[in-house]
PDB file of C-alpha atoms in Angstrom:
ATOM      1  CA  MET A   1    -134.870-160.278-219.175  1.00  0.00           C
ATOM      2  CA  LEU A   2    -136.840-160.750-222.558  1.00  0.00           C
ATOM      3  CA  TYR A   3    -135.256-159.333-226.282  1.00  0.00           C
ATOM      4  CA  PRO A   4    -136.055-158.603-229.854  1.00  0.00           C
ATOM      5  CA  LEU A   5    -136.577-162.739-230.768  1.00  0.00           C
ATOM      6  CA  LYS A   6    -135.863-163.844-234.349  1.00  0.00           C
ATOM      7  CA  PHE A   7    -137.145-167.043-235.722  1.00  0.00           C
ATOM      8  CA  GLN A   8    -136.601-169.495-238.607  1.00  0.00           C
ATOM      9  CA  PRO A   9    -138.820-169.430-241.341  1.00  0.00           C
ATOM     10  CA  VAL A  10    -140.904-171.964-242.080  1.00  0.00           C
ATOM     11  CA  LEU A  11    -141.093-172.164-245.879  1.00  0.00           C
ATOM     12  CA  LYS A  12    -143.954-173.433-247.934  1.00  0.00           C
ATOM     13  CA  GLU A  13    -143.641-175.458-251.415  1.00  0.00           C
ATOM     14  CA  LYS A  14    -146.532-173.656-253.631  1.00  0.00           C
ATOM     15  CA  ILE A  15    -147.443-174.966-257.101  1.00  0.00           C
ATOM     16  CA  TRP A  16    -147.539-171.394-258.129  1.00  0.00           C
ATOM     17  CA  GLY A  17    -143.956-170.624-255.984  1.00  0.00           C
ATOM     18  CA  GLY A  18    -140.914-169.713-257.362  1.00  0.00           C
ATOM     19  CA  ASN A  19    -137.773-168.910-256.025  1.00  0.00           C
ATOM     20  CA  LYS A  20    -137.381-165.303-255.322  1.00  0.00           C
ATOM     21  CA  LEU A  21    -137.657-165.435-251.340  1.00  0.00           C
ATOM     22  CA  LYS A  22    -134.311-167.137-251.406  1.00  0.00           C
ATOM     23  CA  GLU A  23    -132.520-164.627-254.000  1.00  0.00           C
ATOM     24  CA  LEU A  24    -134.344-162.010-252.367  1.00  0.00           C
ATOM     25  CA  PHE A  25    -133.726-162.730-248.645  1.00  0.00           C
ATOM     26  CA  ASN A  26    -131.556-165.675-248.509  1.00  0.00           C
ATOM     27  CA  LYS A  27    -134.218-168.194-247.276  1.00  0.00           C
ATOM     28  CA  VAL A  28    -132.006-171.204-247.086  1.00  0.00           C
ATOM     29  CA  THR A  29    -134.020-174.734-248.138  1.00  0.00           C
ATOM     30  CA  ASP A  30    -132.796-176.777-251.170  1.00  0.00           C
ATOM     31  CA  ALA A  31    -136.715-177.437-252.363  1.00  0.00           C
ATOM     32  CA  GLU A  32    -137.835-175.662-255.424  1.00  0.00           C
ATOM     33  CA  ASN A  33    -141.448-173.078-256.003  1.00  0.00           C
ATOM     34  CA  ILE A  34    -141.009-171.884-252.133  1.00  0.00           C
ATOM     35  CA  GLY A  35    -144.503-169.521-252.326  1.00  0.00           C
ATOM     36  CA  GLU A  36    -144.339-168.485-248.867  1.00  0.00           C
ATOM     37  CA  SER A  37    -142.298-168.259-245.687  1.00  0.00           C
ATOM     38  CA  TRP A  38    -144.029-167.856-242.324  1.00  0.00           C
ATOM     39  CA  GLU A  39    -142.037-165.524-240.369  1.00  0.00           C
ATOM     40  CA  LEU A  40    -143.821-165.731-237.830  1.00  0.00           C
ATOM     41  CA  SER A  41    -146.436-168.006-236.829  1.00  0.00           C
ATOM     42  CA  GLY A  42    -148.299-169.825-233.927  1.00  0.00           C
ATOM     43  CA  ILE A  43    -150.175-172.246-235.871  1.00  0.00           C
ATOM     44  CA  ASP A  44    -149.841-175.758-234.469  1.00  0.00           C
ATOM     45  CA  GLY A  45    -147.710-177.974-236.522  1.00  0.00           C
ATOM     46  CA  ASP A  46    -146.194-174.320-238.478  1.00  0.00           C
ATOM     47  CA  GLU A  47    -144.833-173.173-235.373  1.00  0.00           C
ATOM     48  CA  SER A  48    -142.045-170.389-235.189  1.00  0.00           C
ATOM     49  CA  VAL A  49    -139.053-171.297-233.666  1.00  0.00           C
ATOM     50  CA  VAL A  50    -136.809-169.246-232.109  1.00  0.00           C
ATOM     51  CA  MET A  51    -133.044-168.894-233.718  1.00  0.00           C
ATOM     52  CA  ASN A  52    -131.171-166.056-231.151  1.00  0.00           C
ATOM     53  CA  GLY A  53    -129.810-165.523-227.931  1.00  0.00           C
ATOM     54  CA  PHE A  54    -130.744-167.626-225.037  1.00  0.00           C
ATOM     55  CA  LEU A  55    -134.432-168.680-225.999  1.00  0.00           C
ATOM     56  CA  ALA A  56    -132.760-170.218-228.726  1.00  0.00           C
ATOM     57  CA  GLY A  57    -134.871-173.668-229.632  1.00  0.00           C
ATOM     58  CA  ASN A  58    -137.909-172.474-228.315  1.00  0.00           C
ATOM     59  CA  SER A  59    -141.608-172.528-230.011  1.00  0.00           C
ATOM     60  CA  LEU A  60    -143.748-169.419-229.577  1.00  0.00           C
ATOM     61  CA  THR A  61    -146.197-171.041-227.652  1.00  0.00           C
ATOM     62  CA  GLU A  62    -143.678-172.466-225.101  1.00  0.00           C
ATOM     63  CA  LEU A  63    -142.551-168.730-224.862  1.00  0.00           C
ATOM     64  CA  ILE A  64    -146.297-167.664-224.491  1.00  0.00           C
ATOM     65  CA  GLU A  65    -146.834-170.253-221.843  1.00  0.00           C
ATOM     66  CA  VAL A  66    -143.698-168.990-219.853  1.00  0.00           C
ATOM     67  CA  TYR A  67    -143.647-165.207-220.095  1.00  0.00           C
ATOM     68  CA  MET A  68    -147.134-164.662-220.912  1.00  0.00           C
ATOM     69  CA  GLY A  69    -148.210-160.808-221.053  1.00  0.00           C
ATOM     70  CA  ASP A  70    -144.702-160.105-220.744  1.00  0.00           C
ATOM     71  CA  LEU A  71    -143.863-161.847-223.830  1.00  0.00           C
ATOM     72  CA  VAL A  72    -147.647-160.644-225.757  1.00  0.00           C
ATOM     73  CA  GLY A  73    -149.106-157.534-223.835  1.00  0.00           C
ATOM     74  CA  ASP A  74    -151.426-158.102-220.976  1.00  0.00           C
ATOM     75  CA  LYS A  75    -154.749-157.663-222.657  1.00  0.00           C
ATOM     76  CA  ILE A  76    -153.967-159.929-225.539  1.00  0.00           C
ATOM     77  CA  TYR A  77    -152.713-163.029-222.911  1.00  0.00           C
ATOM     78  CA  GLU A  78    -156.002-162.378-221.612  1.00  0.00           C
ATOM     79  CA  ARG A  79    -157.921-162.583-224.604  1.00  0.00           C
ATOM     80  CA  PHE A  80    -155.902-165.312-226.712  1.00  0.00           C
ATOM     81  CA  GLY A  81    -154.001-167.140-223.922  1.00  0.00           C
ATOM     82  CA  LEU A  82    -151.645-169.581-225.602  1.00  0.00           C
ATOM     83  CA  SER A  83    -152.912-169.018-229.145  1.00  0.00           C
ATOM     84  CA  PHE A  84    -150.225-166.073-230.916  1.00  0.00           C
ATOM     85  CA  PRO A  85    -152.916-163.773-232.383  1.00  0.00           C
ATOM     86  CA  LEU A  86    -151.177-163.117-235.810  1.00  0.00           C
ATOM     87  CA  LEU A  87    -149.552-164.873-238.807  1.00  0.00           C
ATOM     88  CA  PHE A  88    -146.450-163.040-240.802  1.00  0.00           C
ATOM     89  CA  LYS A  89    -145.767-164.023-244.365  1.00  0.00           C
ATOM     90  CA  LEU A  90    -143.582-163.441-247.139  1.00  0.00           C
ATOM     91  CA  ILE A  91    -145.362-164.439-250.522  1.00  0.00           C
ATOM     92  CA  ASP A  92    -143.595-165.151-253.947  1.00  0.00           C
ATOM     93  CA  SER A  93    -146.398-165.595-256.724  1.00  0.00           C
ATOM     94  CA  ASN A  94    -144.350-167.123-259.402  1.00  0.00           C
ATOM     95  CA  ASP A  95    -147.221-167.703-261.147  1.00  0.00           C
ATOM     96  CA  LYS A  96    -151.293-166.876-259.566  1.00  0.00           C
ATOM     97  CA  LEU A  97    -152.362-167.510-256.715  1.00  0.00           C
ATOM     98  CA  SER A  98    -156.260-169.532-257.075  1.00  0.00           C
ATOM     99  CA  ILE A  99    -159.193-166.965-256.791  1.00  0.00           C
ATOM    100  CA  GLN A 100    -160.237-167.061-252.898  1.00  0.00           C
ATOM    101  CA  VAL A 101    -161.817-165.815-249.904  1.00  0.00           C
ATOM    102  CA  HIS A 102    -161.785-165.932-246.013  1.00  0.00           C
ATOM    103  CA  PRO A 103    -164.551-166.352-243.708  1.00  0.00           C
ATOM    104  CA  ASN A 104    -164.994-163.902-240.930  1.00  0.00           C
ATOM    105  CA  ASP A 105    -164.777-165.006-237.015  1.00  0.00           C
ATOM    106  CA  GLU A 106    -168.076-166.121-236.402  1.00  0.00           C
ATOM    107  CA  ILE A 107    -167.967-168.472-239.493  1.00  0.00           C
ATOM    108  CA  ALA A 108    -164.451-169.605-239.043  1.00  0.00           C
ATOM    109  CA  ALA A 109    -165.195-170.523-235.304  1.00  0.00           C
ATOM    110  CA  GLN A 110    -168.709-172.580-236.319  1.00  0.00           C
ATOM    111  CA  ARG A 111    -167.045-174.448-238.690  1.00  0.00           C
ATOM    112  CA  HIS A 112    -163.138-174.919-238.231  1.00  0.00           C
ATOM    113  CA  ASN A 113    -162.912-173.754-234.848  1.00  0.00           C
ATOM    114  CA  SER A 114    -160.248-170.836-235.907  1.00  0.00           C
ATOM    115  CA  PHE A 115    -159.836-167.349-235.716  1.00  0.00           C
ATOM    116  CA  GLY A 116    -161.260-165.903-239.193  1.00  0.00           C
ATOM    117  CA  LYS A 117    -159.120-164.659-241.594  1.00  0.00           C
ATOM    118  CA  THR A 118    -158.716-160.608-242.179  1.00  0.00           C
ATOM    119  CA  GLU A 119    -155.173-159.514-243.612  1.00  0.00           C
ATOM    120  CA  MET A 120    -153.161-156.916-245.226  1.00  0.00           C
ATOM    121  CA  TRP A 121    -150.982-157.145-248.211  1.00  0.00           C
ATOM    122  CA  TYR A 122    -147.489-154.722-248.597  1.00  0.00           C
ATOM    123  CA  VAL A 123    -145.774-154.930-252.109  1.00  0.00           C
ATOM    124  CA  VAL A 124    -141.998-155.861-251.828  1.00  0.00           C
ATOM    125  CA  ALA A 125    -141.648-156.258-255.259  1.00  0.00           C
ATOM    126  CA  ALA A 126    -143.544-156.407-258.558  1.00  0.00           C
ATOM    127  CA  GLU A 127    -142.736-157.186-262.283  1.00  0.00           C
ATOM    128  CA  PRO A 128    -143.857-154.716-264.639  1.00  0.00           C
ATOM    129  CA  GLY A 129    -147.910-155.820-265.495  1.00  0.00           C
ATOM    130  CA  ALA A 130    -148.066-157.629-262.613  1.00  0.00           C
ATOM    131  CA  GLU A 131    -151.759-157.387-261.036  1.00  0.00           C
ATOM    132  CA  LEU A 132    -153.968-158.163-258.349  1.00  0.00           C
ATOM    133  CA  VAL A 133    -157.716-159.440-258.281  1.00  0.00           C
ATOM    134  CA  ILE A 134    -159.781-157.562-255.483  1.00  0.00           C
ATOM    135  CA  GLY A 135    -163.219-157.885-255.230  1.00  0.00           C
ATOM    136  CA  PHE A 136    -165.805-157.534-258.193  1.00  0.00           C
ATOM    137  CA  LYS A 137    -165.973-154.669-260.658  1.00  0.00           C
ATOM    138  CA  ASN A 138    -169.648-154.348-260.089  1.00  0.00           C
ATOM    139  CA  ASP A 139    -172.753-155.420-258.187  1.00  0.00           C
ATOM    140  CA  CYS A 140    -173.216-158.749-258.312  1.00  0.00           C
ATOM    141  CA  SER A 141    -175.877-161.299-257.502  1.00  0.00           C
ATOM    142  CA  ARG A 142    -175.343-164.910-256.095  1.00  0.00           C
ATOM    143  CA  ASP A 143    -176.463-166.179-258.955  1.00  0.00           C
ATOM    144  CA  GLU A 144    -174.491-163.922-261.571  1.00  0.00           C
ATOM    145  CA  TYR A 145    -171.805-165.184-259.697  1.00  0.00           C
ATOM    146  CA  LEU A 146    -172.524-169.223-260.107  1.00  0.00           C
ATOM    147  CA  ASP A 147    -173.243-169.056-263.847  1.00  0.00           C
ATOM    148  CA  ALA A 148    -169.837-167.504-264.156  1.00  0.00           C
ATOM    149  CA  LEU A 149    -168.259-170.220-262.154  1.00  0.00           C
ATOM    150  CA  ASP A 150    -170.224-172.745-264.139  1.00  0.00           C
ATOM    151  CA  THR A 151    -169.151-171.294-267.744  1.00  0.00           C
ATOM    152  CA  GLY A 152    -165.224-170.552-266.509  1.00  0.00           C
ATOM    153  CA  ASN A 153    -165.984-166.741-266.918  1.00  0.00           C
ATOM    154  CA  VAL A 154    -165.708-165.878-263.408  1.00  0.00           C
ATOM    155  CA  GLU A 155    -162.527-163.890-263.637  1.00  0.00           C
ATOM    156  CA  ASP A 156    -164.835-161.365-265.784  1.00  0.00           C
ATOM    157  CA  LEU A 157    -166.679-159.771-262.893  1.00  0.00           C
ATOM    158  CA  LEU A 158    -163.679-159.271-260.915  1.00  0.00           C
ATOM    159  CA  GLN A 159    -160.856-156.459-260.920  1.00  0.00           C
ATOM    160  CA  ASN A 160    -157.699-156.763-261.643  1.00  0.00           C
ATOM    161  CA  VAL A 161    -155.345-154.032-260.200  1.00  0.00           C
ATOM    162  CA  PRO A 162    -152.086-153.023-261.210  1.00  0.00           C
ATOM    163  CA  ILE A 163    -149.197-153.078-258.554  1.00  0.00           C
ATOM    164  CA  LYS A 164    -146.192-151.616-257.773  1.00  0.00           C
ATOM    165  CA  LYS A 165    -143.227-151.769-255.249  1.00  0.00           C
ATOM    166  CA  GLY A 166    -144.995-150.121-252.184  1.00  0.00           C
ATOM    167  CA  ASP A 167    -148.570-150.841-252.634  1.00  0.00           C
ATOM    168  CA  VAL A 168    -150.178-151.731-249.497  1.00  0.00           C
ATOM    169  CA  PHE A 169    -153.913-153.271-249.796  1.00  0.00           C
ATOM    170  CA  PHE A 170    -156.761-154.451-247.102  1.00  0.00           C
ATOM    171  CA  ILE A 171    -158.573-157.896-247.338  1.00  0.00           C
ATOM    172  CA  PRO A 172    -161.117-157.811-245.202  1.00  0.00           C
ATOM    173  CA  ALA A 173    -162.757-161.178-244.549  1.00  0.00           C
ATOM    174  CA  GLY A 174    -165.423-161.851-247.061  1.00  0.00           C
ATOM    175  CA  LEU A 175    -163.187-160.071-250.222  1.00  0.00           C
ATOM    176  CA  VAL A 176    -162.978-162.009-252.935  1.00  0.00           C
ATOM    177  CA  HIS A 177    -159.072-161.815-254.340  1.00  0.00           C
ATOM    178  CA  ALA A 178    -155.856-163.168-255.484  1.00  0.00           C
ATOM    179  CA  ILE A 179    -152.260-162.134-256.151  1.00  0.00           C
ATOM    180  CA  GLY A 180    -150.949-162.475-259.613  1.00  0.00           C
ATOM    181  CA  LYS A 181    -147.867-163.400-260.950  1.00  0.00           C
ATOM    182  CA  GLY A 182    -144.741-161.632-260.544  1.00  0.00           C
ATOM    183  CA  ALA A 183    -145.062-160.361-256.984  1.00  0.00           C
ATOM    184  CA  VAL A 184    -142.952-160.400-253.547  1.00  0.00           C
ATOM    185  CA  ILE A 185    -145.453-159.472-250.839  1.00  0.00           C
ATOM    186  CA  ALA A 186    -145.566-158.882-247.265  1.00  0.00           C
ATOM    187  CA  GLU A 187    -148.670-160.540-245.435  1.00  0.00           C
ATOM    188  CA  ILE A 188    -149.824-159.621-242.160  1.00  0.00           C
ATOM    189  CA  GLN A 189    -152.834-161.598-241.278  1.00  0.00           C
ATOM    190  CA  GLN A 190    -154.931-163.276-238.462  1.00  0.00           C
ATOM    191  CA  SER A 191    -153.353-166.119-236.823  1.00  0.00           C
ATOM    192  CA  SER A 192    -155.692-168.669-239.658  1.00  0.00           C
ATOM    193  CA  ASP A 193    -155.177-171.180-242.308  1.00  0.00           C
ATOM    194  CA  ILE A 194    -158.709-171.088-243.913  1.00  0.00           C
ATOM    195  CA  THR A 195    -158.911-170.738-247.505  1.00  0.00           C
ATOM    196  CA  TYR A 196    -162.105-170.976-249.699  1.00  0.00           C
ATOM    197  CA  ARG A 197    -160.567-171.570-253.390  1.00  0.00           C
ATOM    198  CA  ILE A 198    -163.080-170.623-255.540  1.00  0.00           C
ATOM    199  CA  TYR A 199    -161.792-170.637-259.054  1.00  0.00           C
ATOM    200  CA  ASP A 200    -158.157-171.991-259.529  1.00  0.00           C
ATOM    201  CA  TYR A 201    -157.618-171.865-263.673  1.00  0.00           C
ATOM    202  CA  LYS A 202    -158.347-175.251-263.872  1.00  0.00           C
ATOM    203  CA  ARG A 203    -154.397-176.263-263.019  1.00  0.00           C
ATOM    204  CA  VAL A 204    -153.307-179.113-262.240  1.00  0.00           C
ATOM    205  CA  ASP A 205    -150.537-180.496-259.984  1.00  0.00           C
ATOM    206  CA  ASP A 206    -147.898-183.407-260.940  1.00  0.00           C
ATOM    207  CA  LYS A 207    -149.956-185.998-260.806  1.00  0.00           C
ATOM    208  CA  GLY A 208    -152.147-184.366-262.771  1.00  0.00           C
ATOM    209  CA  ASN A 209    -155.397-183.448-260.195  1.00  0.00           C
ATOM    210  CA  GLU A 210    -156.822-180.397-259.886  1.00  0.00           C
ATOM    211  CA  ARG A 211    -157.249-178.852-256.639  1.00  0.00           C
ATOM    212  CA  GLU A 212    -159.902-179.015-254.192  1.00  0.00           C
ATOM    213  CA  LEU A 213    -162.714-175.685-254.777  1.00  0.00           C
ATOM    214  CA  HIS A 214    -165.017-174.902-251.892  1.00  0.00           C
ATOM    215  CA  THR A 215    -167.532-173.171-253.513  1.00  0.00           C
ATOM    216  CA  GLN A 216    -170.710-173.953-251.356  1.00  0.00           C
ATOM    217  CA  GLN A 217    -168.311-172.856-248.290  1.00  0.00           C
ATOM    218  CA  ALA A 218    -167.729-169.475-249.700  1.00  0.00           C
ATOM    219  CA  LEU A 219    -171.183-168.918-250.824  1.00  0.00           C
ATOM    220  CA  ASP A 220    -172.213-167.347-247.637  1.00  0.00           C
ATOM    221  CA  VAL A 221    -168.916-165.617-246.611  1.00  0.00           C
ATOM    222  CA  ILE A 222    -168.352-163.502-249.987  1.00  0.00           C
ATOM    223  CA  ARG A 223    -169.328-160.203-250.257  1.00  0.00           C
ATOM    224  CA  PHE A 224    -170.665-159.161-253.500  1.00  0.00           C
ATOM    225  CA  GLU A 225    -170.598-155.514-253.760  1.00  0.00           C
ATOM    226  CA  PRO A 226    -168.146-154.044-255.960  1.00  0.00           C
ATOM    227  CA  SER A 227    -164.522-153.439-254.086  1.00  0.00           C
ATOM    228  CA  LYS A 228    -164.300-149.439-254.657  1.00  0.00           C
ATOM    229  CA  ASN A 229    -160.990-147.895-254.466  1.00  0.00           C
ATOM    230  CA  PRO A 230    -159.460-151.300-253.162  1.00  0.00           C
ATOM    231  CA  LYS A 231    -155.807-149.590-252.591  1.00  0.00           C
ATOM    232  CA  THR A 232    -154.497-148.055-249.456  1.00  0.00           C
ATOM    233  CA  GLU A 233    -153.629-144.979-250.287  1.00  0.00           C
ATOM    234  CA  TYR A 234    -150.332-143.455-247.786  1.00  0.00           C
ATOM    235  CA  GLN A 235    -147.528-140.563-248.057  1.00  0.00           C
ATOM    236  CA  THR A 236    -144.149-141.460-246.307  1.00  0.00           C
ATOM    237  CA  LYS A 237    -142.291-138.759-244.805  1.00  0.00           C
ATOM    238  CA  PRO A 238    -138.574-139.176-244.360  1.00  0.00           C
ATOM    239  CA  ASN A 239    -137.741-140.450-240.752  1.00  0.00           C
ATOM    240  CA  GLU A 240    -141.336-140.562-239.209  1.00  0.00           C
ATOM    241  CA  LEU A 241    -144.364-142.554-238.479  1.00  0.00           C
ATOM    242  CA  THR A 242    -146.659-143.445-241.984  1.00  0.00           C
ATOM    243  CA  PRO A 243    -149.863-145.051-240.414  1.00  0.00           C
ATOM    244  CA  LEU A 244    -151.141-147.831-242.965  1.00  0.00           C
ATOM    245  CA  VAL A 245    -153.893-149.764-241.842  1.00  0.00           C
ATOM    246  CA  SER A 246    -155.634-150.215-238.512  1.00  0.00           C
ATOM    247  CA  CYS A 247    -158.313-152.505-237.510  1.00  0.00           C
ATOM    248  CA  GLU A 248    -159.535-154.688-234.926  1.00  0.00           C
ATOM    249  CA  TYR A 249    -157.005-157.242-235.703  1.00  0.00           C
ATOM    250  CA  PHE A 250    -153.780-155.254-235.947  1.00  0.00           C
ATOM    251  CA  THR A 251    -152.228-152.000-236.705  1.00  0.00           C
ATOM    252  CA  THR A 252    -149.646-151.534-239.612  1.00  0.00           C
ATOM    253  CA  ASN A 253    -147.467-148.596-239.514  1.00  0.00           C
ATOM    254  CA  LEU A 254    -144.400-147.837-242.195  1.00  0.00           C
ATOM    255  CA  VAL A 255    -141.263-146.748-240.808  1.00  0.00           C
ATOM    256  CA  SER A 256    -138.903-145.361-243.412  1.00  0.00           C
ATOM    257  CA  PHE A 257    -135.696-143.798-241.995  1.00  0.00           C
ATOM    258  CA  ASP A 258    -132.286-143.257-242.946  1.00  0.00           C
ATOM    259  CA  ARG A 259    -130.828-141.822-239.389  1.00  0.00           C
ATOM    260  CA  PRO A 260    -131.817-143.557-235.640  1.00  0.00           C
ATOM    261  CA  LEU A 261    -134.667-143.376-234.145  1.00  0.00           C
ATOM    262  CA  THR A 262    -136.159-144.170-230.619  1.00  0.00           C
ATOM    263  CA  ARG A 263    -139.986-145.645-230.338  1.00  0.00           C
ATOM    264  CA  ASN A 264    -140.961-146.121-226.712  1.00  0.00           C
ATOM    265  CA  TYR A 265    -144.038-148.499-226.106  1.00  0.00           C
ATOM    266  CA  GLY A 266    -144.833-147.875-222.621  1.00  0.00           C
ATOM    267  CA  ARG A 267    -148.765-147.588-223.029  1.00  0.00           C
ATOM    268  CA  LEU A 268    -149.256-150.082-225.903  1.00  0.00           C
ATOM    269  CA  ASP A 269    -149.184-153.361-223.702  1.00  0.00           C
ATOM    270  CA  SER A 270    -148.761-155.436-227.139  1.00  0.00           C
ATOM    271  CA  PHE A 271    -145.939-156.907-228.727  1.00  0.00           C
ATOM    272  CA  VAL A 272    -144.310-155.318-231.692  1.00  0.00           C
ATOM    273  CA  ALA A 273    -143.413-157.002-234.534  1.00  0.00           C
ATOM    274  CA  TYR A 274    -141.101-155.379-237.352  1.00  0.00           C
ATOM    275  CA  MET A 275    -141.197-156.663-240.964  1.00  0.00           C
ATOM    276  CA  CYS A 276    -138.034-155.025-242.778  1.00  0.00           C
ATOM    277  CA  VAL A 277    -139.447-154.858-246.342  1.00  0.00           C
ATOM    278  CA  GLU A 278    -135.955-152.763-247.561  1.00  0.00           C
ATOM    279  CA  GLY A 279    -131.999-151.514-246.132  1.00  0.00           C
ATOM    280  CA  SER A 280    -131.104-153.270-243.021  1.00  0.00           C
ATOM    281  CA  PHE A 281    -130.669-151.735-239.216  1.00  0.00           C
ATOM    282  CA  VAL A 282    -129.717-152.352-235.576  1.00  0.00           C
ATOM    283  CA  ILE A 283    -132.166-152.895-232.597  1.00  0.00           C
ATOM    284  CA  SER A 284    -130.444-151.868-229.581  1.00  0.00           C
ATOM    285  CA  VAL A 285    -132.621-152.429-226.216  1.00  0.00           C
ATOM    286  CA  SER A 286    -130.007-151.749-223.225  1.00  0.00           C
ATOM    287  CA  GLY A 287    -126.864-151.737-225.493  1.00  0.00           C
ATOM    288  CA  GLU A 288    -127.571-155.022-226.696  1.00  0.00           C
ATOM    289  CA  LYS A 289    -128.172-154.723-230.483  1.00  0.00           C
ATOM    290  CA  THR A 290    -130.136-157.119-232.970  1.00  0.00           C
ATOM    291  CA  THR A 291    -129.343-156.285-236.508  1.00  0.00           C
ATOM    292  CA  VAL A 292    -132.230-157.030-239.077  1.00  0.00           C
ATOM    293  CA  ASP A 293    -132.031-157.283-243.091  1.00  0.00           C
ATOM    294  CA  THR A 294    -134.558-156.980-245.418  1.00  0.00           C
ATOM    295  CA  GLY A 295    -136.748-160.094-245.494  1.00  0.00           C
ATOM    296  CA  GLU A 296    -136.617-161.117-241.832  1.00  0.00           C
ATOM    297  CA  THR A 297    -138.934-160.341-239.195  1.00  0.00           C
ATOM    298  CA  VAL A 298    -138.304-159.221-235.198  1.00  0.00           C
ATOM    299  CA  LEU A 299    -141.087-160.059-232.357  1.00  0.00           C
ATOM    300  CA  VAL A 300    -140.043-156.861-229.701  1.00  0.00           C
ATOM    301  CA  PRO A 301    -141.850-158.395-226.247  1.00  0.00           C
ATOM    302  CA  ALA A 302    -144.262-156.366-224.859  1.00  0.00           C
ATOM    303  CA  SER A 303    -142.149-155.970-221.458  1.00  0.00           C
ATOM    304  CA  VAL A 304    -139.628-154.388-223.687  1.00  0.00           C
ATOM    305  CA  ILE A 305    -140.538-150.534-222.996  1.00  0.00           C
ATOM    306  CA  GLU A 306    -138.247-148.098-225.397  1.00  0.00           C
ATOM    307  CA  VAL A 307    -136.117-149.604-228.266  1.00  0.00           C
ATOM    308  CA  ASP A 308    -133.185-147.216-230.243  1.00  0.00           C
ATOM    309  CA  LEU A 309    -133.245-147.795-234.278  1.00  0.00           C
ATOM    310  CA  ILE A 310    -130.031-147.558-235.967  1.00  0.00           C
ATOM    311  CA  PRO A 311    -130.337-147.897-240.036  1.00  0.00           C
ATOM    312  CA  ASP A 312    -127.143-148.834-242.021  1.00  0.00           C
ATOM    313  CA  ARG A 313    -128.364-147.403-245.375  1.00  0.00           C
ATOM    314  CA  PRO A 314    -132.012-146.168-246.320  1.00  0.00           C
ATOM    315  CA  THR A 315    -134.013-148.528-244.437  1.00  0.00           C
ATOM    316  CA  LYS A 316    -138.035-149.129-244.267  1.00  0.00           C
ATOM    317  CA  PHE A 317    -140.001-151.625-242.020  1.00  0.00           C
ATOM    318  CA  LEU A 318    -143.517-152.453-241.355  1.00  0.00           C
ATOM    319  CA  GLU A 319    -144.950-152.277-237.581  1.00  0.00           C
ATOM    320  CA  VAL A 320    -147.129-153.880-236.496  1.00  0.00           C
ATOM    321  CA  TYR A 321    -149.181-154.603-232.702  1.00  0.00           C
ATOM    322  CA  ILE A 322    -152.367-154.807-231.718  1.00  0.00           C
ATOM    323  CA  GLY A 323    -154.634-152.300-229.870  1.00  0.00           C
TER     324      GLY A 323
END
């Protein structure tokens, strides 16, 4: 019988990374400047590997090959085959990330044989003064944008949004964006690693080289209209489900609870992923228990119909599925 699956994180060093993923979530590595922890990934070369139960040591793709719809859901298996459709990350921005944009499905398929990249962010922690870049302040023409790039003034066109713990942002393909310094973010996205970097503050790596920019590739991807009300507004009620984002690629709810609750997924026909962003809880399935701590992500297979969730203190997690 399939059971809730925990995976070994894939840790990524980044020029802008820090040590918070190790400090806050006990991600184990000797490396410095860890910018990303890929919590659940089917991306070739960075596939997640199971770390609990009798399936330990198997990759996510191997599991899909064997268990098919029982793991991911019948409709999802029919649509995506052996490709796991989502990527779950934790991000530590010890410095500003590059200003970037992602292609949609059509362009990503044509250019890269890849899915597009629509994503969402949940702010797990934020230092005082932390900000995000989300879209343009005002209507911007292609020529205005190119002139600003040439003169190094592109930041003047973009909208800076102050952030705090618990803020949520939906980032569709084509929206220019960047994570600022001092944020820890839970990111849920399509399974794609395609990024068009449009500005990187003229930073250099340890060899003195600036990172590659993708100016021309980004031009026919960017949405030039202003991004109004970029933050997703929501109100949390204790021990109730709070909808955050629902799009064609994923649905995300916030569960905030301090007493046991039961979730039934009998009508869903999808895997469910839990990203624990605060506290700790136990998943009980047919009497078998799996502990989930802050910063951990768990995959609940589609064949698991009902789960009992028992918090050991006030706890929050993101519940993610397709459909």
